[in-house]
C-alpha cells in the first residue's frame, strides 16, 4: 500500500474548547443554557478535535442510567469545564435527548463547597486529585454527586463518569472513589520552534510554527481535553534539544497563551530548558550552575515566567547528553545544575525533571567493558540524596533508548532518597513510527510491575515512581507524546497508546487488556465482536513487532544512525552510540555479566542480578541483551538461538498478515471511515514485516552459515528478482545495507536515459492458474513514481497501475521505503510475459526489488 494521507475528520461534537469561548458564553454554558444551541449550530473552530480520539460519545443503544441535569455548586473555571463536559457528553450519549429540568440531577462540588452547602453532611476527606461519585435515590429524586478534593478532581470525576457511560456501564448505583497513583502525570512534546517535531510521525506541531506560538490554538484546547479525560496534569511543550529559544520574552508571551488554553482542563505547562541559556540568550559568559551570576539569571528568568504563567509547572532538562551542553563543562554534577534551577522554582512550587538520559555517544566500541547501558546508574546513583526536594529524576524505562525490549533500568532501584519519574515513548520512534500497529501498554506494564527488590524488599517500579516505596512526595510517569496536526498520532489505533499512558499513570494496576477494552469501547464500538477483535489485535501487536524486528533482547535491529525505522543490523556496530549487539560469525549478544562482561548486571539488586548474571537463568526474551552466546545456544525450550531468530521472524510476519484479516472481519461492524483509514495501514505493515523478516533472516543466515531447519530463510521459490529480469532502461544497483533487498540488489530507472519509463520483464514458466502478484518496490521521498503491471501487454485489472505516493523515510532505496503492491487474482499460464513498467518522478527512480507469484486470495486478505 501507499501510506494513506490523513483522513478527513469526523465533524461530530465539534464544540470549541472551553478556553476559546468568550467568558459570557462560557458562563451560560456552565449553566447549561446555550449548550444545545452550540452543539446544533456547530460552532466549529478547529478541524482537529478530541472526538477524533476517544472522546466520541457515540449515542448509546440503551437509555442513559443517570440524570441529565448537571448542577455545579461552584463557579471556578475547572468546575465550569466539568459541567460543560458532562452536558456535552450526556447530550451526545443520549442521542440528543433535551436536557432535563426536574429535580433529578448530577451535582458537582468540592468537599469544601458541599460542606458550606450543608455543614451537617458527613463528607469524606479527599486528596487534591481524588474524587468520589455516588448515587442517591429518594422517593422523588435521583441524584449523583461528584465530589472532588479540588475542582480539578471534579473534572476527573466527570470524565470518569462519562468514560463508564460510554462503555455502556450502568451507573445508576455508582459508588466510585479514585485518586491518581502518581503526582506527576505529564506528556512531553519534542516540538521545535519552527513547527517540526523530533521523532513525531503525525505532521507538524499544534503549538509552534515558524519560530512562534501558533495563532490558532484551538487544537491545543482539544488536546488539553483529551489529556484531562485520562488524568494527565502536565504538558512539557518543547524539545529537550535546542531549547534556549523558548525562554525569550516574545516566546514566553506565546507560551502564556498556550497555558491559558490548557488551564480550563487543569493541564499545566512546563518547558524544556537548555542549561546553557544564561550564556546563549542571557548575555553571560558562563553557564556554570554554581556561578552567582548564573543563579541570579535563572531566578530572574523564572520570576518572569511566573509573572506570565502563575501555575507554570516547571522545567525538564537534558544536559551533557547527545551534544547538549551541561554542568560537566564546568566540572559540576547534574545535582548542581538541577538544584540551581530547583532553588529558583521552589518559591513558586515548580519542579525540575532532570533526565537521567546522560551518556557518552563517543564510546569505544572496541572496548569490551564499555557499555552505554551502565551510564545512567553510574552517573546518578552516587548523587542519590543530593537533589533538592523539588527535583525529580526522569529515567527512561530501559537503560538504552526505547528499544522494542529492554530490561528495566536499574536506576529505579538505585535512587532511594530521590524522587523519580519513568519516561516512556508514546510516539513510536523505534517501534514502527505509527505505520506499524504496536500497542505499548503490555510493554509498559512489564516495567511497572517489575520488582526491583531494592534492599531485598518488594519494590515494584510502579511503587517506586509513585513515591510509595521510598516515601517520596513526588514522582510519576512522563510520556513522550509526539502528537501533531495529523489526527493526533496519524494512525487511529496508535491513539490507544496515548490513552493507555494516561490510564496507567492514574492507575498502574490496570491491566493492558482492560485498558484496550475500554479504549475500544469508547473509540470504536461496544459491539462485542469488535471489542474482542480489536483488543486481541492490540494485545498481539507488540509481541508480533518484537518477533519480526528484534527478539531475544537484541533490541530493535534498525538503522540507529538514520531513521530508526527499517532494518539495518550493522548500523548498531562500529560506532560510539553504544547500541551494540556484537553479532559475529560465531555468536550474538552483549556480555553484560559481572563475571566476564561489562558489569552492568551488578547495578541491579542482588536478587535481580542473580537472575541476569547467568545465561541459563536469564529469561529468553532478554538473553542477548545480557549475554553473548553461540548461535547454537539452546533456549529454555531447547530450540537454538539461530532457529528461534528464523522462526520468530516468520511468526511475526504471519501475525502482521493476520491483523489484516482480523480487521477485515470487522467491516460491517465499525465506522466505514475508520475501517478504510486503518486497512491500508495494516496491509502496508504486513508487507513491511516481510521486509524486516527477510532482512534479518538473510543477514543471520549469511553471518552464522547455519541454515533454517525449515528451509525458508534465503529461499524464495515464488520470487522473480528484478535484477534477473529482461531490463529496458532499468540498471542493476547494489542496495545498502545488502539485506534490505532480496538478493542484495534492485534496479533503478536511469533518469538520464531518453525513455520516460523503464521496464522489467519475466517469462512465466510455472503451472497455469490464478495468482496474486506482489510487486516489491522502493517508494522514495521527493517524487511520485508510477508503476504498471501487464500480462502480455495488458493490465490484468484496474489495480495493476499505481503511484508510489507514500510518506516513507529517506531518499535512497532501502528497507525504510521498500513496500509492496499486490495485484489480485491474475490468470497466468506458462509463456506469459509479466512486465512491470516504472516511470520515475523527480527524486523517485521507480526502483524495483522483485515480484512474487502467490496463491490468489481475496483483495483484502493479509496473506498475500
Ligand atoms: C530528543 C533518542 C532520540 C532523540 C532524542 C533522545 C532523547 O536518542 O533518538 O531524538 O532526543 O533520545 O531522549 O533525548
XYZ file of C-alpha atoms in Angstrom, residues 297-841:
545
model
C 19.902 34.893 35.884
C 17.775 31.799 36.438
C 15.946 33.405 39.356
C 15.086 36.464 37.295
C 14.015 34.368 34.316
C 11.865 32.094 36.451
C 10.203 35.077 38.122
C 9.456 36.472 34.673
C 7.861 33.147 33.668
C 5.651 33.077 36.773
C 4.557 36.645 36.257
C 3.122 35.485 32.929
C 2.086 31.966 33.929
C 1.284 31.743 37.637
C 0.617 27.989 37.517
C 3.707 27.131 35.458
C 4.682 23.537 36.313
C 8.457 23.565 35.943
C 11.407 22.560 33.787
C 12.640 19.450 32.027
C 16.387 19.210 31.470
C 18.522 17.245 29.046
C 22.142 18.054 29.738
C 25.535 16.543 28.922
C 23.795 14.222 26.515
C 23.912 13.754 22.758
C 25.626 17.094 22.213
C 23.522 19.149 24.637
C 25.581 21.354 26.961
C 25.654 20.558 30.640
C 27.250 21.069 34.004
C 30.104 18.686 33.152
C 31.708 21.513 31.136
C 32.442 23.181 34.489
C 33.214 20.033 36.453
C 29.758 20.289 38.072
C 27.310 17.452 38.617
C 23.698 17.019 37.496
C 22.747 17.718 41.126
C 24.493 21.109 40.961
C 22.583 22.018 37.810
C 19.245 20.633 38.955
C 19.453 22.306 42.356
C 20.197 25.725 40.900
C 17.012 25.554 38.868
C 15.092 23.963 41.721
C 16.000 26.736 44.141
C 14.575 29.370 41.839
C 11.451 27.322 41.099
C 10.711 26.300 44.692
C 9.055 29.557 45.835
C 6.550 29.085 43.008
C 6.007 25.362 43.663
C 7.702 24.488 40.389
C 9.647 21.280 39.867
C 12.667 20.166 37.852
C 12.512 16.951 35.892
C 16.163 16.188 35.302
C 16.637 13.441 32.712
C 18.938 10.560 33.548
C 19.474 10.076 29.813
C 23.115 11.108 30.080
C 25.737 9.043 28.276
C 28.812 9.284 26.126
C 27.859 8.812 22.491
C 31.510 8.570 21.509
C 32.104 5.333 23.392
C 34.852 2.979 22.213
C 33.167 0.013 20.572
C 36.438 -1.938 20.642
C 36.428 -1.854 24.435
C 34.587 -4.960 25.707
C 33.946 -3.210 29.023
C 32.366 -0.102 27.522
C 28.597 -0.114 27.961
C 26.085 2.657 27.405
C 23.544 0.751 29.495
C 25.637 1.496 32.587
C 25.693 5.259 32.170
C 22.537 6.432 33.978
C 23.254 4.407 37.108
C 26.981 5.204 37.110
C 26.259 8.929 36.967
C 23.136 9.305 39.091
C 23.360 6.637 41.787
C 26.305 8.364 43.517
C 24.225 11.559 43.639
C 21.321 9.959 45.488
C 20.299 12.212 48.378
C 21.971 15.265 46.868
C 18.985 16.541 44.902
C 16.632 19.230 46.204
C 13.184 18.005 47.170
C 11.543 19.527 44.084
C 13.899 17.691 41.704
C 12.638 14.512 40.088
C 14.998 12.257 38.181
C 13.322 11.243 34.947
C 14.614 7.883 33.743
C 13.781 6.092 30.522
C 12.108 2.761 31.176
C 15.111 0.802 29.902
C 18.835 1.520 30.102
C 19.304 2.152 26.358
C 16.641 4.018 24.439
C 13.041 2.871 23.943
C 14.005 -0.351 22.168
C 11.376 -2.960 21.398
C 12.502 -4.814 24.503
C 14.973 -3.865 27.190
C 15.309 -4.822 30.811
C 14.083 -2.283 33.333
C 16.556 0.496 34.096
C 18.456 -0.446 37.269
C 18.429 3.199 38.300
C 14.847 2.851 39.564
C 16.213 0.698 42.361
C 19.300 2.836 42.785
C 17.749 6.107 43.958
C 16.132 5.614 47.308
C 16.383 9.210 48.508
C 15.371 10.946 45.301
C 12.000 11.433 43.636
C 11.721 9.566 40.364
C 9.661 9.528 37.203
C 9.637 6.960 34.455
C 9.895 8.291 30.909
C 8.399 6.274 28.089
C 7.592 6.917 24.486
C 4.054 7.118 23.171
C 5.363 8.216 19.796
C 6.686 5.029 18.188
C 10.243 6.031 17.372
C 11.775 2.554 17.460
C 8.503 0.691 17.285
C 7.222 1.299 13.800
C 6.610 5.053 13.748
C 2.834 4.599 13.777
C 2.979 2.859 10.392
C 3.035 -0.401 12.338
C 0.385 -1.271 14.879
C 2.180 -1.633 18.205
C 0.147 -1.270 21.375
C 2.723 -0.454 24.002
C 0.752 -0.882 27.222
C 1.881 -4.511 27.730
C 5.497 -3.390 27.473
C 4.977 -0.553 29.955
C 3.134 -2.874 32.296
C 6.070 -5.245 32.410
C 8.238 -2.380 33.561
C 5.718 -1.021 36.047
C 5.186 -4.430 37.607
C 8.870 -5.372 37.675
C 10.060 -5.884 41.227
C 13.468 -4.247 41.686
C 13.907 -5.996 45.074
C 15.701 -2.870 46.302
C 17.047 -3.521 49.774
C 15.716 -7.058 49.476
C 12.118 -5.840 49.768
C 9.221 -5.847 47.350
C 9.715 -2.641 45.335
C 7.910 -2.832 42.001
C 8.747 0.094 39.721
C 5.173 1.403 39.983
C 5.568 1.737 43.739
C 8.921 3.441 43.393
C 7.781 6.082 40.917
C 4.547 6.697 42.748
C 6.691 7.555 45.763
C 5.376 4.748 47.956
C 8.446 2.516 48.184
C 10.860 5.130 49.430
C 8.354 7.545 50.885
C 8.728 10.389 48.396
C 6.059 13.033 47.882
C 6.705 13.480 44.172
C 7.073 11.038 41.309
C 5.293 9.659 38.322
C 5.208 8.958 34.622
C 6.174 11.075 31.648
C 5.148 10.047 28.135
C 6.877 11.478 25.083
C 3.816 12.007 23.041
C 4.732 13.249 19.545
C 1.201 14.378 18.709
C 0.829 16.529 15.622
C -1.735 18.030 13.311
C -2.471 14.762 11.507
C -5.215 13.184 13.585
C -3.050 13.470 16.723
C -0.926 10.381 16.125
C -1.751 9.801 12.461
C -2.898 6.212 12.836
C -6.243 5.816 14.649
C -5.179 2.732 16.584
C -1.952 4.413 17.753
C -4.127 6.598 19.962
C -4.640 3.600 22.217
C -1.074 4.272 23.387
C -1.774 7.843 24.476
C -4.901 6.648 26.225
C -3.078 3.780 27.929
C -0.316 6.069 29.100
C -2.751 8.307 30.953
C -4.706 5.431 32.407
C -1.563 3.748 33.728
C -0.204 6.968 35.212
C -3.531 7.213 37.023
C -3.684 3.568 37.985
C -0.706 1.336 37.164
C -2.615 -1.686 38.447
C -4.970 -1.673 35.471
C -4.193 -4.458 33.017
C -3.310 -3.780 29.394
C -6.353 -5.811 28.300
C -8.688 -3.744 30.483
C -7.309 -0.549 29.004
C -7.525 -1.888 25.439
C -11.094 -2.959 26.105
C -12.242 0.381 27.497
C -10.406 2.336 24.787
C -12.013 0.231 22.066
C -15.492 0.626 23.519
C -15.183 4.398 23.642
C -13.365 4.817 20.350
C -14.636 2.136 18.034
C -17.713 0.336 19.253
C -19.358 -1.521 22.117
C -20.157 -4.343 19.713
C -18.770 -7.477 21.440
C -17.109 -8.854 18.307
C -15.435 -5.519 17.593
C -14.239 -5.194 21.184
C -12.904 -8.750 21.169
C -11.128 -8.434 17.847
C -9.582 -5.015 18.355
C -8.453 -5.888 21.869
C -6.905 -9.076 20.555
C -5.120 -7.222 17.754
C -3.787 -4.649 20.178
C -2.586 -7.293 22.606
C -0.830 -9.278 19.884
C 0.819 -6.307 18.263
C 3.872 -5.712 20.473
C 4.908 -9.391 20.529
C 4.444 -9.524 16.752
C 6.591 -6.442 16.210
C 9.237 -7.754 18.563
C 9.247 -11.046 16.696
C 9.996 -9.507 13.328
C 12.301 -6.699 14.455
C 14.434 -7.730 17.419
C 13.664 -10.822 19.507
C 15.656 -12.315 22.398
C 16.689 -8.891 23.713
C 18.604 -7.976 20.549
C 16.918 -4.532 20.685
C 15.297 -3.090 17.571
C 17.698 -4.028 14.749
C 17.002 -0.791 12.958
C 19.001 1.930 11.306
C 20.203 3.543 14.513
C 22.304 6.249 12.864
C 19.500 7.187 10.492
C 15.750 6.974 10.518
C 15.262 4.404 13.332
C 12.688 2.757 11.087
C 13.639 -0.111 8.780
C 16.196 -2.882 9.403
C 19.916 -2.086 9.306
C 21.659 -4.561 11.533
C 25.240 -3.374 11.300
C 24.385 0.274 11.899
C 24.480 -0.522 15.626
C 28.090 -1.664 15.473
C 31.439 0.048 14.998
C 30.307 3.411 16.243
C 30.216 5.232 19.552
C 26.451 5.211 20.085
C 26.623 2.053 22.151
C 23.537 0.210 20.909
C 25.769 -2.765 20.221
C 24.560 -6.336 19.742
C 28.001 -7.794 18.983
C 26.848 -10.236 16.296
C 29.756 -12.090 14.665
C 30.255 -15.390 12.834
C 30.111 -17.453 15.996
C 27.541 -15.820 18.159
C 25.479 -12.836 19.112
C 24.584 -10.686 22.110
C 26.374 -8.412 24.523
C 28.025 -9.790 27.622
C 26.922 -7.548 30.461
C 27.601 -10.009 33.248
C 29.759 -9.114 36.225
C 31.946 -12.191 35.822
C 33.025 -11.764 32.221
C 31.225 -8.749 30.781
C 30.651 -5.056 31.321
C 29.374 -5.482 34.868
C 26.027 -3.846 34.087
C 24.200 -6.721 35.772
C 25.798 -5.676 39.056
C 23.765 -2.461 39.041
C 20.643 -4.429 39.968
C 19.813 -5.588 43.468
C 21.445 -8.941 44.298
C 18.247 -10.924 43.709
C 17.677 -9.449 40.254
C 21.377 -9.581 39.378
C 21.402 -13.270 40.209
C 18.712 -13.852 37.601
C 20.559 -11.995 34.845
C 24.164 -12.942 35.688
C 23.937 -16.369 34.123
C 22.742 -17.099 30.596
C 20.920 -20.163 31.842
C 18.700 -18.241 34.260
C 18.190 -15.121 32.121
C 14.713 -15.162 30.559
C 14.947 -15.950 26.845
C 13.416 -12.667 25.813
C 16.409 -10.797 27.306
C 19.119 -13.372 26.715
C 21.051 -11.437 24.067
C 20.795 -8.172 25.963
C 22.792 -9.724 28.782
C 24.909 -12.428 27.182
C 26.964 -13.255 24.128
C 26.143 -16.826 23.160
C 26.870 -19.081 20.180
C 24.104 -19.375 17.596
C 23.683 -22.969 18.679
C 22.898 -21.964 22.293
C 19.775 -23.748 23.456
C 16.921 -21.661 24.808
C 14.732 -22.894 27.617
C 12.570 -24.905 25.223
C 15.759 -26.446 23.687
C 15.392 -24.528 20.418
C 18.672 -22.985 19.225
C 19.114 -19.229 19.161
C 19.560 -19.205 15.383
C 16.449 -21.275 14.775
C 14.498 -19.008 17.106
C 15.680 -16.000 15.102
C 14.329 -17.587 11.927
C 11.087 -18.835 13.455
C 10.212 -15.669 15.321
C 10.625 -13.567 12.195
C 8.373 -15.838 10.176
C 5.842 -15.977 13.019
C 5.890 -12.200 13.464
C 5.319 -11.532 9.779
C 2.490 -14.085 9.706
C 0.936 -12.351 12.686
C 1.110 -8.989 10.901
C -0.712 -10.556 7.940
C -3.305 -11.884 10.358
C -4.070 -8.353 11.556
C -5.383 -7.532 8.085
C -7.754 -10.484 8.178
C -8.878 -9.614 11.677
C -9.578 -6.047 10.672
C -11.488 -7.022 7.542
C -13.690 -9.247 9.704
C -14.954 -6.011 11.281
C -16.012 -4.338 8.067
C -19.741 -4.468 8.707
C -19.386 -3.644 12.390
C -17.423 -0.418 12.534
C -17.423 3.089 11.119
C -16.514 2.816 7.405
C -14.293 5.876 7.616
C -12.226 4.289 10.360
C -12.258 0.942 8.596
C -10.934 2.439 5.377
C -8.360 4.549 7.151
C -6.855 1.612 9.008
C -6.998 -1.118 6.371
C -4.220 0.155 4.074
C -2.039 0.831 7.093
C -2.334 -2.786 8.199
C -1.769 -4.016 4.643
C 1.365 -1.924 4.469
C 2.519 -3.326 7.815
C 2.018 -6.895 6.585
C 4.281 -6.126 3.609
C 6.884 -4.284 5.645
C 7.006 -7.107 8.179
C 8.166 -9.290 5.273
C 10.913 -6.771 4.508
C 12.035 -6.965 8.129
C 11.737 -10.746 8.230
C 13.801 -11.245 5.103
C 16.466 -8.707 6.045
C 17.160 -10.225 9.432
C 16.894 -13.867 8.470
C 19.082 -13.390 5.360
C 21.618 -11.498 7.436
C 21.937 -14.091 10.172
C 21.900 -16.924 7.656
C 24.929 -15.422 5.964
C 26.697 -14.465 9.175
C 26.161 -17.748 11.010
C 26.297 -20.065 7.998
C 23.637 -22.177 9.744
C 20.600 -22.920 7.571
C 16.999 -22.529 8.642
C 15.796 -26.019 9.592
C 12.546 -25.201 7.811
C 14.346 -24.101 4.646
C 12.687 -20.677 4.462
C 15.467 -18.145 5.118
C 17.247 -17.192 1.909
C 14.931 -19.341 -0.275
C 12.137 -17.591 -2.071
C 10.851 -20.015 -4.697
C 7.977 -17.783 -5.818
C 10.109 -14.740 -6.343
C 11.335 -13.309 -9.610
C 14.160 -10.876 -8.961
C 14.238 -7.575 -10.817
C 17.967 -7.917 -11.433
C 17.309 -11.207 -13.286
C 14.583 -9.751 -15.497
C 14.902 -8.600 -19.068
C 15.503 -4.905 -18.384
C 14.800 -1.946 -20.604
C 16.156 1.282 -19.152
C 16.450 -0.149 -15.639
C 20.003 -0.524 -14.226
C 21.005 -3.009 -11.553
C 22.103 -1.388 -8.277
C 23.520 -2.647 -5.008
C 21.250 -1.865 -2.091
C 22.876 -0.714 1.134
C 22.697 -2.491 3.527
C 22.540 -5.543 1.334
C 19.978 -7.373 3.484
C 17.411 -4.644 2.798
C 16.739 -6.042 -0.698
C 16.055 -9.532 -1.869
C 19.433 -10.860 -3.008
C 21.050 -7.539 -2.035
C 20.230 -5.919 -5.357
C 17.467 -3.987 -7.081
C 17.010 -1.953 -10.258
C 16.761 1.820 -10.701
C 15.288 3.621 -13.665
C 18.129 5.672 -15.068
C 16.722 9.170 -15.165
C 19.300 10.388 -17.684
C 18.123 7.898 -20.266
C 15.995 9.109 -23.148
C 12.957 6.961 -22.424
C 10.436 8.379 -19.917
C 9.983 4.984 -18.271
C 11.786 1.677 -17.742
C 10.589 -1.903 -17.672
C 11.436 -5.300 -16.240
C 10.060 -8.425 -17.963
C 9.890 -12.041 -16.885
C 8.553 -15.054 -18.761
C 6.237 -17.038 -16.537
C 7.005 -20.752 -16.732
C 5.255 -22.497 -13.846
C 1.838 -24.063 -13.750
C -1.259 -22.268 -15.020
C -3.752 -20.799 -12.559
C -4.885 -17.669 -10.824
C -2.442 -15.834 -8.605
C -1.764 -12.668 -6.671
C 1.287 -10.844 -7.943
C 3.140 -8.848 -5.269
C 5.404 -6.166 -6.673
C 8.106 -5.144 -4.195
C 9.375 -1.664 -4.981
C 11.002 1.311 -3.263
C 8.853 4.362 -2.661
C 11.334 7.196 -2.219
C 10.781 10.686 -0.864
C 10.939 13.580 -3.296
C 8.811 12.260 -6.135
C 5.853 10.083 -7.050
C 6.951 7.345 -9.432
C 4.274 5.368 -11.259
C 4.079 1.647 -11.938
C 2.021 -0.548 -14.250
C 1.936 -4.336 -14.275
C 0.932 -6.010 -17.514
C 0.463 -9.611 -18.644
C 1.230 -9.981 -22.320
C 0.970 -6.200 -22.664
C -2.412 -5.811 -20.918
C -3.048 -4.653 -17.344
C -4.989 -7.570 -15.820
C -7.148 -5.369 -13.562
C -7.650 -1.720 -12.590
C -5.394 -2.179 -9.540
C -2.481 -3.050 -11.849
C -1.423 0.565 -12.080
C -0.484 2.636 -9.036
C 1.560 5.558 -7.752
C 4.409 5.458 -5.274
C 2.941 8.262 -3.202
C 3.674 7.041 0.314
C 5.433 9.005 3.010
C 8.427 6.928 3.935
C 11.793 7.984 5.277
C 14.844 8.716 3.126
C 15.742 9.283 -0.476
C 17.692 6.153 -1.381
C 16.290 2.680 -1.972
C 16.482 0.525 1.147
C 14.223 -1.127 3.676
C 12.806 2.133 5.045
C 10.921 2.666 1.826
C 10.650 -0.872 0.467
C 6.956 -1.592 0.088
C 4.659 -3.826 -1.910
C 1.660 -3.501 -4.163
C -0.463 -6.565 -4.769
C -2.394 -7.180 -7.960
C -5.036 -9.754 -7.113
C -6.363 -12.778 -8.836
C -4.348 -12.671 -12.058
C -4.643 -15.534 -14.600
C -1.206 -16.844 -15.633
C -0.069 -19.673 -17.913
C 3.368 -20.803 -18.998
C 4.919 -18.466 -21.567
C 3.072 -15.351 -20.368
C 5.145 -12.178 -20.267
C 4.866 -10.433 -16.911
C 6.091 -6.889 -17.185
C 6.442 -4.045 -14.707
C 6.876 -0.608 -16.148
C 8.183 2.104 -13.821
C 8.018 5.819 -14.563
C 10.330 7.847 -12.349
C 9.382 11.230 -10.963
